[in-house]
Short mmCIF file of C-alpha atoms and ligand atoms in Angstrom, two decimals:
data_model
loop_
_atom_site.label_atom_id
_atom_site.label_comp_id
_atom_site.label_asym_id
_atom_site.label_seq_id
_atom_site.Cartn_x
_atom_site.Cartn_y
_atom_site.Cartn_z
CA UNK A 12 -52.09 8.50 -3.67
CA UNK A 13 -48.41 8.32 -2.84
CA UNK A 14 -46.14 9.62 -6.02
CA UNK A 15 -44.52 7.85 -8.63
CA UNK A 16 -41.49 8.59 -10.69
CA UNK A 17 -44.06 8.31 -14.00
CA UNK A 18 -46.38 10.79 -12.81
CA UNK A 19 -45.71 14.21 -14.91
CA UNK A 20 -42.78 16.00 -13.27
CA UNK A 21 -43.72 18.69 -10.36
CA UNK A 22 -41.26 20.50 -8.36
CA UNK A 23 -39.68 18.52 -5.97
CA UNK A 24 -37.14 18.90 -3.06
CA UNK A 25 -34.65 17.12 -0.64
CA UNK A 26 -32.24 17.32 1.93
CA UNK A 27 -29.22 16.09 0.40
CA UNK A 28 -26.76 16.41 3.19
CA UNK A 29 -27.42 14.04 6.14
CA UNK A 30 -29.91 15.13 8.87
CA UNK A 31 -28.29 16.43 12.09
CA UNK A 32 -25.80 19.09 13.01
CA UNK A 33 -23.32 20.14 10.51
CA UNK A 34 -21.88 23.69 9.28
CA UNK A 35 -23.70 23.78 6.00
CA UNK A 36 -26.33 21.79 4.60
CA UNK A 37 -27.83 21.42 1.17
CA UNK A 38 -31.41 21.30 0.04
CA UNK A 39 -31.95 20.30 -3.43
CA UNK A 40 -34.85 21.06 -5.44
CA UNK A 41 -35.89 20.59 -9.69
CA UNK A 42 -38.62 20.68 -11.81
CA UNK A 43 -40.49 23.02 -14.16
CA UNK A 44 -41.36 26.41 -12.40
CA UNK A 45 -39.06 25.43 -9.59
CA UNK A 46 -37.19 28.65 -9.89
CA UNK A 47 -40.17 31.18 -9.79
CA UNK A 48 -41.62 29.29 -6.82
CA UNK A 49 -38.32 30.14 -5.12
CA UNK A 50 -38.28 33.67 -6.31
CA UNK A 51 -41.58 34.18 -4.21
CA UNK A 52 -39.77 33.06 -1.21
CA UNK A 53 -36.47 34.88 -1.62
CA UNK A 54 -35.62 38.39 -0.58
CA UNK A 55 -34.41 39.05 -3.94
CA UNK A 56 -36.24 37.42 -6.57
CA UNK A 57 -35.10 40.06 -9.45
CA UNK A 58 -31.73 38.44 -8.94
CA UNK A 59 -32.74 35.14 -9.19
CA UNK A 60 -34.98 35.54 -11.90
CA UNK A 61 -32.03 37.20 -13.66
CA UNK A 62 -29.52 34.65 -12.73
CA UNK A 63 -27.94 32.93 -15.54
CA UNK A 64 -27.67 28.83 -15.27
CA UNK A 65 -24.70 27.68 -12.96
CA UNK A 66 -24.11 30.99 -11.01
CA UNK A 67 -24.85 31.61 -7.40
CA UNK A 68 -27.14 34.13 -5.83
CA UNK A 69 -26.75 35.18 -2.10
CA UNK A 70 -30.05 36.29 -0.01
CA UNK A 71 -32.44 35.33 2.40
CA UNK A 72 -34.98 32.35 2.27
CA UNK A 73 -38.44 34.37 3.58
CA UNK A 74 -41.59 33.00 4.61
CA UNK A 75 -44.21 35.25 2.91
CA UNK A 76 -47.01 34.39 5.43
CA UNK A 77 -44.74 36.16 8.04
CA UNK A 78 -44.72 39.56 8.69
CA UNK A 79 -40.85 41.49 9.67
CA UNK A 80 -37.76 39.77 10.82
CA UNK A 81 -39.68 36.83 11.96
CA UNK A 82 -40.26 35.91 8.25
CA UNK A 83 -36.38 35.25 7.46
CA UNK A 84 -35.67 31.74 7.74
CA UNK A 85 -31.66 31.47 7.02
CA UNK A 86 -29.19 33.40 4.93
CA UNK A 87 -28.51 30.77 1.70
CA UNK A 88 -26.74 30.81 -1.41
CA UNK A 89 -28.77 29.73 -3.88
CA UNK A 90 -27.09 27.79 -7.30
CA UNK A 91 -29.36 28.04 -9.95
CA UNK A 92 -29.89 25.66 -12.95
CA UNK A 93 -31.71 26.67 -15.76
CA UNK A 94 -33.12 23.41 -17.86
CA UNK A 95 -31.98 21.95 -20.34
CA UNK A 96 -28.74 22.92 -19.23
CA UNK A 97 -28.78 21.97 -15.23
CA UNK A 98 -28.11 18.53 -13.86
CA UNK A 99 -31.69 17.05 -14.25
CA UNK A 100 -32.54 18.74 -17.30
CA UNK A 101 -35.16 21.01 -15.70
CA UNK A 102 -35.18 24.47 -13.87
CA UNK A 103 -33.49 23.27 -10.53
CA UNK A 104 -31.50 25.16 -7.99
CA UNK A 105 -28.96 23.54 -4.52
CA UNK A 106 -29.58 26.03 -1.47
CA UNK A 107 -27.06 26.06 0.85
CA UNK A 108 -28.08 26.90 4.35
CA UNK A 109 -26.70 26.65 7.54
CA UNK A 110 -26.77 23.00 8.85
CA UNK A 111 -28.97 22.82 11.69
CA UNK A 112 -32.00 20.86 12.38
CA UNK A 113 -33.88 24.05 13.39
CA UNK A 114 -32.77 25.85 10.18
CA UNK A 115 -33.50 22.48 7.72
CA UNK A 116 -36.92 21.96 9.43
CA UNK A 117 -38.08 25.24 8.45
CA UNK A 118 -36.90 25.49 5.14
CA UNK A 119 -37.33 22.10 4.03
CA UNK A 120 -41.57 22.75 5.55
CA UNK A 121 -41.60 26.31 3.77
CA UNK A 122 -40.68 24.76 0.47
CA UNK A 123 -43.09 22.10 0.84
CA UNK A 124 -46.12 24.57 1.68
CA UNK A 125 -44.89 26.30 -1.19
CA UNK A 126 -45.61 23.91 -3.83
CA UNK A 127 -42.42 21.41 -3.99
CA UNK A 128 -42.92 17.64 -3.09
CA UNK A 129 -40.74 15.57 -0.90
CA UNK A 130 -38.26 13.94 -3.46
CA UNK A 131 -38.29 10.02 -3.99
CA UNK A 132 -35.26 7.83 -3.39
CA UNK A 133 -33.22 8.76 -6.43
CA UNK A 134 -35.75 10.98 -8.46
CA UNK A 135 -33.37 13.71 -9.19
CA UNK A 136 -31.44 11.04 -10.94
CA UNK A 137 -34.32 9.32 -12.85
CA UNK A 138 -35.32 12.93 -14.06
CA UNK A 139 -31.56 13.37 -15.31
CA UNK A 140 -31.96 9.91 -16.93
CA UNK A 141 -35.06 11.20 -18.34
CA UNK A 142 -34.11 14.21 -19.91
CA UNK A 143 -31.49 12.52 -21.62
CA UNK A 144 -28.49 13.80 -19.16
CA UNK A 145 -27.42 10.36 -18.00
CA UNK A 146 -28.03 6.79 -19.53
CA UNK A 147 -28.92 3.61 -17.13
CA UNK A 148 -24.82 2.68 -16.39
CA UNK A 149 -24.04 6.16 -15.50
CA UNK A 150 -26.86 6.64 -13.25
CA UNK A 151 -26.14 3.42 -11.26
CA UNK A 152 -22.87 4.68 -11.10
CA UNK A 153 -23.73 8.04 -9.49
CA UNK A 154 -25.23 5.59 -6.41
CA UNK A 155 -22.25 3.88 -6.44
CA UNK A 156 -20.28 7.17 -5.94
CA UNK A 157 -22.34 8.23 -3.16
CA UNK A 158 -21.99 4.66 -1.26
CA UNK A 159 -17.95 3.97 -2.61
CA UNK A 160 -16.29 3.38 1.28
CA UNK A 161 -12.49 2.99 -0.64
CA UNK A 162 -10.08 4.87 -2.96
CA UNK A 163 -10.50 1.96 -5.55
CA UNK A 164 -14.46 2.00 -5.22
CA UNK A 165 -14.25 5.28 -5.64
CA UNK A 166 -12.01 5.50 -8.91
CA UNK A 167 -14.10 2.58 -10.48
CA UNK A 168 -17.58 4.21 -10.13
CA UNK A 169 -16.06 7.80 -11.28
CA UNK A 170 -15.01 5.83 -14.39
CA UNK A 171 -18.24 4.60 -15.21
CA UNK A 172 -19.86 7.99 -14.27
CA UNK A 173 -17.45 9.67 -16.87
CA UNK A 174 -18.96 7.71 -19.54
CA UNK A 175 -16.55 4.58 -19.91
CA UNK A 176 -18.70 1.89 -19.07
CA UNK A 177 -21.68 3.38 -21.23
CA UNK A 178 -18.93 4.03 -24.13
CA UNK A 179 -17.86 0.54 -24.74
CA UNK A 180 -21.75 -0.48 -24.43
CA UNK A 181 -23.04 1.97 -26.65
CA UNK A 182 -19.98 1.03 -29.36
CA UNK A 183 -20.86 -2.43 -28.90
CA UNK A 184 -24.46 -2.04 -29.63
CA UNK A 185 -23.73 0.58 -32.34
CA UNK A 186 -21.37 -2.59 -34.00
CA UNK A 187 -24.63 -4.91 -33.53
CA UNK A 188 -26.79 -2.48 -35.12
CA UNK A 189 -24.50 -1.92 -38.12
CA UNK A 190 -24.34 -5.54 -38.68
CA UNK A 191 -27.82 -5.86 -38.52
CA UNK A 192 -28.49 -3.18 -41.04
CA UNK A 193 -26.45 -4.97 -43.56
CA UNK A 194 -27.98 -8.35 -43.07
CA UNK A 195 -31.69 -6.63 -43.15
CA UNK A 196 -30.91 -4.73 -46.38
CA UNK A 197 -30.43 -8.35 -48.03
CA UNK A 198 -33.21 -9.45 -46.88
CA UNK A 199 -34.79 -6.51 -48.04
CA UNK A 200 -33.73 -7.59 -51.70
CA UNK A 201 -34.91 -10.64 -51.39
CA UNK A 202 -31.63 -12.29 -50.81
CA UNK A 203 -30.89 -15.53 -48.34
CA UNK A 204 -27.51 -16.36 -49.38
CA UNK A 205 -25.65 -16.79 -46.12
CA UNK A 206 -22.30 -16.71 -47.69
CA UNK A 207 -20.07 -13.54 -46.61
CA UNK A 208 -23.23 -12.14 -45.39
CA UNK A 209 -21.79 -12.00 -41.88
CA UNK A 210 -17.86 -12.01 -40.63
CA UNK A 211 -17.99 -14.37 -38.00
CA UNK A 212 -14.81 -12.93 -36.68
CA UNK A 213 -16.73 -9.12 -36.04
CA UNK A 214 -19.38 -11.15 -34.35
CA UNK A 215 -16.69 -12.77 -32.30
CA UNK A 216 -15.24 -9.53 -31.40
CA UNK A 217 -18.22 -7.94 -29.82
CA UNK A 218 -18.61 -11.43 -28.06
CA UNK A 219 -15.54 -11.08 -26.55
CA UNK A 220 -16.01 -7.67 -25.48
CA UNK A 221 -18.85 -8.65 -23.96
CA UNK A 222 -17.46 -11.64 -21.85
CA UNK A 223 -14.57 -9.16 -20.88
CA UNK A 224 -16.90 -6.77 -19.48
CA UNK A 225 -19.22 -9.48 -17.38
CA UNK A 226 -16.00 -11.18 -16.26
CA UNK A 227 -15.25 -8.01 -14.49
CA UNK A 228 -18.24 -8.44 -11.91
CA UNK A 229 -16.29 -10.56 -9.61
CA UNK A 230 -13.75 -8.05 -9.21
CA UNK A 231 -15.76 -5.08 -9.37
CA UNK A 232 -17.88 -6.89 -6.18
CA UNK A 233 -14.68 -7.01 -4.55
CA UNK A 234 -13.73 -3.39 -4.79
CA UNK A 235 -17.05 -2.39 -3.95
CA UNK A 236 -17.72 -4.41 -1.25
CA UNK A 237 -14.33 -5.11 0.19
CA UNK A 238 -12.28 -8.07 0.60
CA UNK A 239 -12.94 -10.47 3.76
CA UNK A 240 -9.64 -10.93 5.75
CA UNK A 241 -10.03 -13.62 8.29
CA UNK A 242 -7.38 -13.56 11.78
CA UNK A 243 -6.77 -16.93 12.46
CA UNK A 244 -4.51 -19.13 14.55
CA UNK A 245 -4.80 -21.13 17.69
CA UNK A 246 -6.41 -19.45 21.07
CA UNK A 247 -3.89 -16.75 22.61
CA UNK A 248 -1.84 -16.34 19.48
CA UNK A 249 -2.53 -12.69 19.47
CA UNK A 250 -5.41 -12.24 16.93
CA UNK A 251 -7.20 -9.77 18.69
CA UNK A 252 -4.14 -7.90 19.17
CA UNK A 253 -2.94 -7.47 15.55
CA UNK A 254 -6.49 -6.38 14.92
CA UNK A 255 -6.29 -3.93 17.01
CA UNK A 256 -3.22 -2.82 15.41
CA UNK A 257 -4.62 -2.80 12.56
CA UNK A 258 -7.41 -0.52 13.42
CA UNK A 259 -5.22 1.35 15.43
CA UNK A 260 -7.66 1.52 18.49
CA UNK A 261 -8.76 -0.94 21.08
CA UNK A 262 -11.83 -2.52 19.29
CA UNK A 263 -11.29 -6.56 20.20
CA UNK A 264 -11.17 -7.78 23.85
CA UNK A 265 -7.32 -8.86 24.50
CA UNK A 266 -6.81 -11.06 27.44
CA UNK A 267 -3.96 -13.67 28.97
CA UNK A 268 -6.79 -15.63 29.01
CA UNK A 269 -7.15 -18.41 25.99
CA UNK A 270 -10.81 -18.45 24.49
CA UNK A 271 -11.29 -14.83 25.06
CA UNK A 272 -13.08 -14.23 21.54
CA UNK A 273 -16.36 -16.12 20.91
CA UNK A 274 -17.75 -14.64 18.37
CA UNK A 275 -16.29 -12.77 15.13
CA UNK A 276 -16.21 -9.14 15.38
CA UNK A 277 -15.15 -7.03 12.03
CA UNK A 278 -13.71 -3.84 10.98
CA UNK A 279 -13.06 -2.06 8.12
CA UNK A 280 -9.55 -1.00 6.77
CA UNK A 281 -7.96 0.27 3.75
CA UNK A 282 -5.12 -0.99 2.26
CA UNK A 283 -3.42 -0.10 -1.21
CA UNK A 284 -6.50 1.53 -1.74
CA UNK A 285 -9.00 -1.30 -1.29
CA UNK A 286 -11.36 -2.00 1.44
CA UNK A 287 -10.61 -4.79 3.61
CA UNK A 288 -13.10 -6.09 5.90
CA UNK A 289 -10.84 -7.72 8.90
CA UNK A 290 -13.10 -10.52 11.07
CA UNK A 291 -11.46 -11.56 14.21
CA UNK A 292 -12.19 -15.09 14.94
CA UNK A 293 -12.27 -17.48 17.83
CA UNK A 294 -9.07 -19.08 17.91
CA UNK A 295 -9.12 -22.63 16.69
CA UNK A 296 -8.51 -25.41 18.88
CA UNK A 297 -10.54 -28.27 19.60
CA UNK A 298 -13.28 -27.67 22.80
CA UNK A 299 -15.59 -29.10 25.34
CA UNK A 300 -17.11 -25.76 26.08
CA UNK A 301 -20.10 -25.62 23.83
CA UNK A 302 -20.27 -22.00 23.02
CA UNK A 303 -16.81 -21.69 22.27
CA UNK A 304 -17.01 -25.01 19.73
CA UNK A 305 -19.68 -22.83 17.67
CA UNK A 306 -17.23 -20.18 17.53
CA UNK A 307 -14.64 -22.65 16.69
CA UNK A 308 -17.56 -23.69 13.85
CA UNK A 309 -17.90 -20.35 12.71
CA UNK A 310 -14.07 -19.42 12.43
CA UNK A 311 -13.46 -22.65 10.52
CA UNK A 312 -16.33 -21.12 7.95
CA UNK A 313 -15.10 -17.64 8.00
CA UNK A 314 -11.62 -19.13 6.94
CA UNK A 315 -12.86 -21.00 4.20
CA UNK A 316 -15.18 -18.26 2.56
CA UNK A 317 -12.89 -15.31 2.87
CA UNK A 318 -10.25 -13.46 0.22
CA UNK A 319 -7.90 -13.63 2.43
CA UNK A 320 -6.81 -15.48 5.56
CA UNK A 321 -3.76 -14.58 7.74
CA UNK A 322 -2.74 -17.22 9.90
CA UNK A 323 -1.02 -16.49 13.18
CA UNK A 324 1.53 -18.44 15.44
CA UNK A 325 2.98 -17.65 18.70
CA UNK A 326 6.71 -17.41 18.28
CA UNK A 327 7.48 -18.51 21.87
CA UNK A 328 5.17 -21.57 21.50
CA UNK A 329 6.25 -24.42 19.07
CA UNK A 330 5.60 -23.89 15.60
CA UNK A 331 2.19 -25.40 14.40
CA UNK A 332 2.20 -28.36 12.22
CA UNK A 333 1.86 -27.94 8.24
CA UNK A 334 -1.56 -29.49 8.48
CA UNK A 335 -2.64 -27.39 11.20
CA UNK A 336 -2.73 -24.47 8.96
CA UNK A 337 -6.14 -24.08 7.06
CA UNK A 338 -5.65 -22.64 4.11
CA UNK A 339 -2.36 -22.99 1.57
CA UNK A 340 -2.93 -19.72 0.73
CA UNK A 341 -2.60 -17.88 4.26
CA UNK A 342 -0.22 -15.29 5.07
CA UNK A 343 1.71 -16.62 8.14
CA UNK A 344 2.31 -14.28 11.02
CA UNK A 345 4.69 -15.01 13.51
CA UNK A 346 3.77 -13.00 16.71
CA UNK A 347 5.19 -11.90 20.10
CA UNK A 348 8.72 -11.45 18.63
CA UNK A 349 9.19 -8.54 21.08
CA UNK A 350 9.71 -11.45 23.69
CA UNK A 351 12.23 -12.95 21.02
CA UNK A 352 15.08 -10.41 21.03
CA UNK A 353 17.73 -11.84 18.38
CA UNK A 354 15.65 -14.69 16.94
CA UNK A 355 15.13 -15.17 13.09
CA UNK A 356 11.38 -16.15 12.01
CA UNK A 357 10.85 -19.90 10.54
CA UNK A 358 11.00 -19.78 6.93
CA UNK A 359 7.78 -18.54 5.18
CA UNK A 360 6.65 -16.53 8.70
CA UNK A 361 6.45 -12.68 9.08
CA UNK A 362 7.82 -11.94 12.18
CA UNK A 363 5.63 -8.98 14.04
CA UNK A 364 4.70 -7.47 17.19
CA UNK A 365 1.20 -6.93 17.45
CA UNK A 366 2.32 -5.03 20.94
CA UNK A 367 4.66 -3.01 19.12
CA UNK A 368 4.14 -2.96 15.90
CA UNK A 369 7.33 -4.18 15.11
CA UNK A 370 7.03 -5.98 11.41
CA UNK A 371 3.82 -4.37 10.51
CA UNK A 372 5.15 -2.37 6.89
CA UNK A 373 5.85 -6.21 6.04
CA UNK A 374 2.49 -7.94 7.03
CA UNK A 375 1.03 -4.68 5.55
CA UNK A 376 3.17 -5.20 1.83
CA UNK A 377 2.23 -8.87 1.84
CA UNK A 378 -1.36 -8.07 2.32
CA UNK A 379 -1.14 -5.39 -0.64
CA UNK A 380 0.63 -8.41 -2.78
CA UNK A 381 -2.28 -10.85 -1.89
CA UNK A 382 -5.07 -7.86 -2.40
CA UNK A 383 -3.51 -7.38 -6.19
CA UNK A 384 -3.34 -11.32 -6.78
CA UNK A 385 -7.18 -12.17 -5.77
CA UNK A 386 -8.33 -9.34 -7.87
CA UNK A 387 -6.61 -10.51 -10.46
CA UNK A 388 -7.91 -13.73 -10.43
CA UNK A 389 -11.49 -12.29 -10.15
CA UNK A 390 -11.11 -11.03 -13.35
CA UNK A 391 -9.69 -7.53 -13.18
CA UNK A 392 -6.88 -5.47 -11.56
CA UNK A 393 -8.70 -3.23 -10.04
CA UNK A 394 -7.09 -0.02 -11.35
CA UNK A 395 -8.65 3.28 -11.96
CA UNK A 396 -8.95 2.93 -15.98
CA UNK A 397 -9.89 -0.57 -15.57
CA UNK A 398 -13.72 -1.13 -16.17
CA UNK A 399 -15.10 -2.68 -13.71
CA UNK A 400 -18.69 -3.49 -13.55
CA UNK A 401 -20.85 -4.08 -9.95
CA UNK A 402 -24.84 -4.57 -10.67
CA UNK A 403 -26.33 -7.73 -10.76
CA UNK A 404 -28.71 -6.22 -13.81
CA UNK A 405 -25.43 -5.14 -15.68
CA UNK A 406 -23.86 -8.74 -15.16
CA UNK A 407 -27.27 -10.29 -16.04
CA UNK A 408 -27.61 -8.35 -19.27
CA UNK A 409 -24.16 -8.65 -20.66
CA UNK A 410 -24.25 -12.50 -20.28
CA UNK A 411 -27.65 -12.46 -21.77
CA UNK A 412 -26.21 -10.45 -24.67
CA UNK A 413 -23.42 -12.87 -24.57
CA UNK A 414 -25.67 -16.16 -25.17
CA UNK A 415 -27.47 -14.48 -27.88
CA UNK A 416 -23.80 -13.97 -29.94
CA UNK A 417 -23.21 -17.12 -29.03
CA UNK A 418 -26.21 -18.39 -30.68
CA UNK A 419 -25.64 -16.22 -33.36
CA UNK A 420 -22.24 -17.85 -34.06
CA UNK A 421 -23.90 -21.10 -33.92
CA UNK A 422 -26.55 -20.27 -36.58
CA UNK A 423 -23.53 -19.21 -38.67
CA UNK A 424 -21.91 -22.17 -38.34
CA UNK A 425 -25.11 -24.34 -39.36
CA UNK A 426 -25.21 -22.23 -42.09
CA UNK A 427 -28.74 -21.14 -40.84
CA UNK A 428 -30.86 -18.46 -43.29
CA UNK A 429 -30.23 -14.54 -42.88
CA UNK A 430 -33.32 -14.24 -41.34
CA UNK A 431 -32.23 -16.11 -38.36
CA UNK A 432 -29.12 -14.43 -38.14
CA UNK A 433 -31.07 -10.93 -37.99
CA UNK A 434 -33.18 -12.49 -35.19
CA UNK A 435 -30.26 -13.60 -32.98
CA UNK A 436 -28.63 -10.10 -33.98
CA UNK A 437 -31.88 -8.05 -32.74
CA UNK A 438 -32.10 -9.72 -29.93
CA UNK A 439 -28.36 -9.21 -28.65
CA UNK A 440 -28.56 -5.51 -29.44
CA UNK A 441 -31.83 -5.19 -27.55
CA UNK A 442 -29.68 -6.75 -24.47
CA UNK A 443 -27.72 -4.03 -24.69
CA UNK A 444 -30.31 -1.47 -25.07
CA UNK A 445 -31.56 -2.70 -21.96
CA UNK A 446 -28.30 -1.97 -20.31
CA UNK A 447 -27.80 1.64 -20.99
CA UNK A 448 -31.61 2.15 -20.69
CA UNK A 449 -32.20 3.34 -24.42
CA UNK A 450 -34.87 0.58 -24.14
CA UNK A 451 -36.34 -0.23 -20.89
CA UNK A 452 -39.79 -0.42 -19.34
CA UNK A 453 -41.15 1.96 -16.27
CA UNK A 454 -41.14 -1.26 -13.59
CA UNK A 455 -37.40 -1.54 -14.44
CA UNK A 456 -36.88 2.12 -13.98
CA UNK A 457 -38.64 2.44 -11.08
CA UNK A 458 -36.66 -1.06 -9.44
CA UNK A 459 -33.74 1.05 -10.03
CA UNK A 460 -34.24 4.20 -8.95
CA UNK A 461 -35.98 3.24 -5.60
CA UNK A 462 -32.77 2.13 -4.46
CA UNK A 463 -31.08 5.09 -4.26
CA UNK A 464 -30.74 7.65 -1.57
CA UNK A 465 -33.13 10.56 -1.03
CA UNK A 466 -31.53 13.60 -2.45
CA UNK A 467 -29.72 11.99 -5.38
N1 GTP B 512 4.08 -9.36 24.06
C1 GTP B 512 3.50 -9.59 23.36
N2 GTP B 512 2.41 -10.21 23.73
C2 GTP B 512 1.20 -10.10 22.93
C3 GTP B 512 1.50 -9.62 21.28
N3 GTP B 512 -0.08 -10.17 20.95
C4 GTP B 512 -0.80 -10.66 22.02
N4 GTP B 512 -0.13 -10.53 23.19
C5 GTP B 512 -0.78 -11.05 24.40
O1 GTP B 512 -1.49 -12.42 24.53
C6 GTP B 512 -2.07 -12.40 24.68
C7 GTP B 512 -3.44 -12.73 24.07
O2 GTP B 512 -3.51 -12.47 23.30
P1 GTP B 512 -5.09 -11.98 22.53
O3 GTP B 512 -4.86 -10.93 21.17
O4 GTP B 512 -6.16 -11.62 23.24
O5 GTP B 512 -4.97 -13.51 21.83
P2 GTP B 512 -6.34 -13.70 20.54
O6 GTP B 512 -5.43 -14.63 19.54
O7 GTP B 512 -7.09 -13.15 20.44
O8 GTP B 512 -6.76 -15.15 21.78
P3 GTP B 512 -8.38 -15.60 21.70
O9 GTP B 512 -9.27 -14.34 21.60
O10 GTP B 512 -8.38 -16.09 23.63
O11 GTP B 512 -8.67 -17.04 20.76
C8 GTP B 512 -2.69 -11.13 25.70
O12 GTP B 512 -2.07 -11.13 26.96
C9 GTP B 512 -1.92 -10.22 24.82
O13 GTP B 512 -1.36 -9.05 25.26
C10 GTP B 512 2.50 -9.41 20.98
O14 GTP B 512 2.94 -9.37 20.02
N5 GTP B 512 3.34 -9.59 22.17
MG1 MG B 513 -9.23 -12.94 20.69
#
């Protein structure tokens, strides 16, 4: 039978670093009895048994089934954690060994042979959650921090891991439960007088708090997934050359022949700490060639969907008509200025040379401004101190809580009984409890943690 997160905890093991050759590899283990199991496989068992939590012990990992020098698997450094103080709340250790696949394979097979089960994805975080070390938003932040691909995504995830979101959610839930307690007290005394039972401004304040968090979802997603930036323009204006310049590598094919780029090409850069997904497209033109026409159709769709568009024109050719510019908010680039010495760019166009890099700083600052604008429109400046939510689960539960509080406000206005108000408040508190993980079901937990990577 495959193991489940909900089985009684047993010692587990996983490689926390990527497989392959590296200077060091980190093997994590956790579970009741795990330190004692390791003592049987370690050159200095007494040192390990006497080690305090969060201390390091140096020694050799030893295969007790073998004799002499061949028994040594590797020279290792063990970080010891004793439950409940450690990161998972149980006895646990991190073992640093040399990073070759030969060492890692031997070490893992030894640990598995002597009682450690291979960890499920996210099982270490699951145990930290189960043992009260992390609530759900913080456990989710661990997964986001592991997959953060830009400075802004890292900062936002770290802020959630530090408890920024959790504090706001617990604060809102505590206020809700406080209001509920007052109403229930009145109900216990047989009162059903709605007058002054519940101050609507308190409910409104909580409602606004949930609305503010829910509305940060779009910005949170943009920060974690990156903003799409489409390079568009007529064929041969230098879209692929500009992509290569921004990437500082020859990724997209450049040629003097118009219609070189057919399918779109995507690559990533970071601007102002934000991840930008650069997309080079087939030049926009009417064409009878079927494959190129399909490419142009795709370009148009990409231009429509992208958060940012850079529209290029060839400075040596007539300027495009305003009607040819596919989006009003496009950043306009007047390319090939190296061929136009002494000529000023038309108003509103940034002069650039995709060949020698002239004008690149101006383009980058225009991009920075546009990124800030898009994030603001999406509901958040995206600064590191701003809480941004990124998970669909969190968004859905916040919106559910929001709707329940709207229901309470409606009931208040309609003069409904205290029992109706109490019910609405209780439901909203339950939504927040599900968000933080204070109220949850095994199925939900399994779904959340199985999306993590192994070793986390
Ligand atoms: N002198 C000069 N030539 C450039 C510049 N940018 C692009 N070119 C040249 O213009 C030609 C077309 O460049 P590409 O980058 O392939 O243009 P594109 O817009 O991707 O073209 P398609 O993929 O065909 O739509 C190539 O010969 C480039 O070397 C520039 O800033 N200055
Ligand atoms: Mg091209």
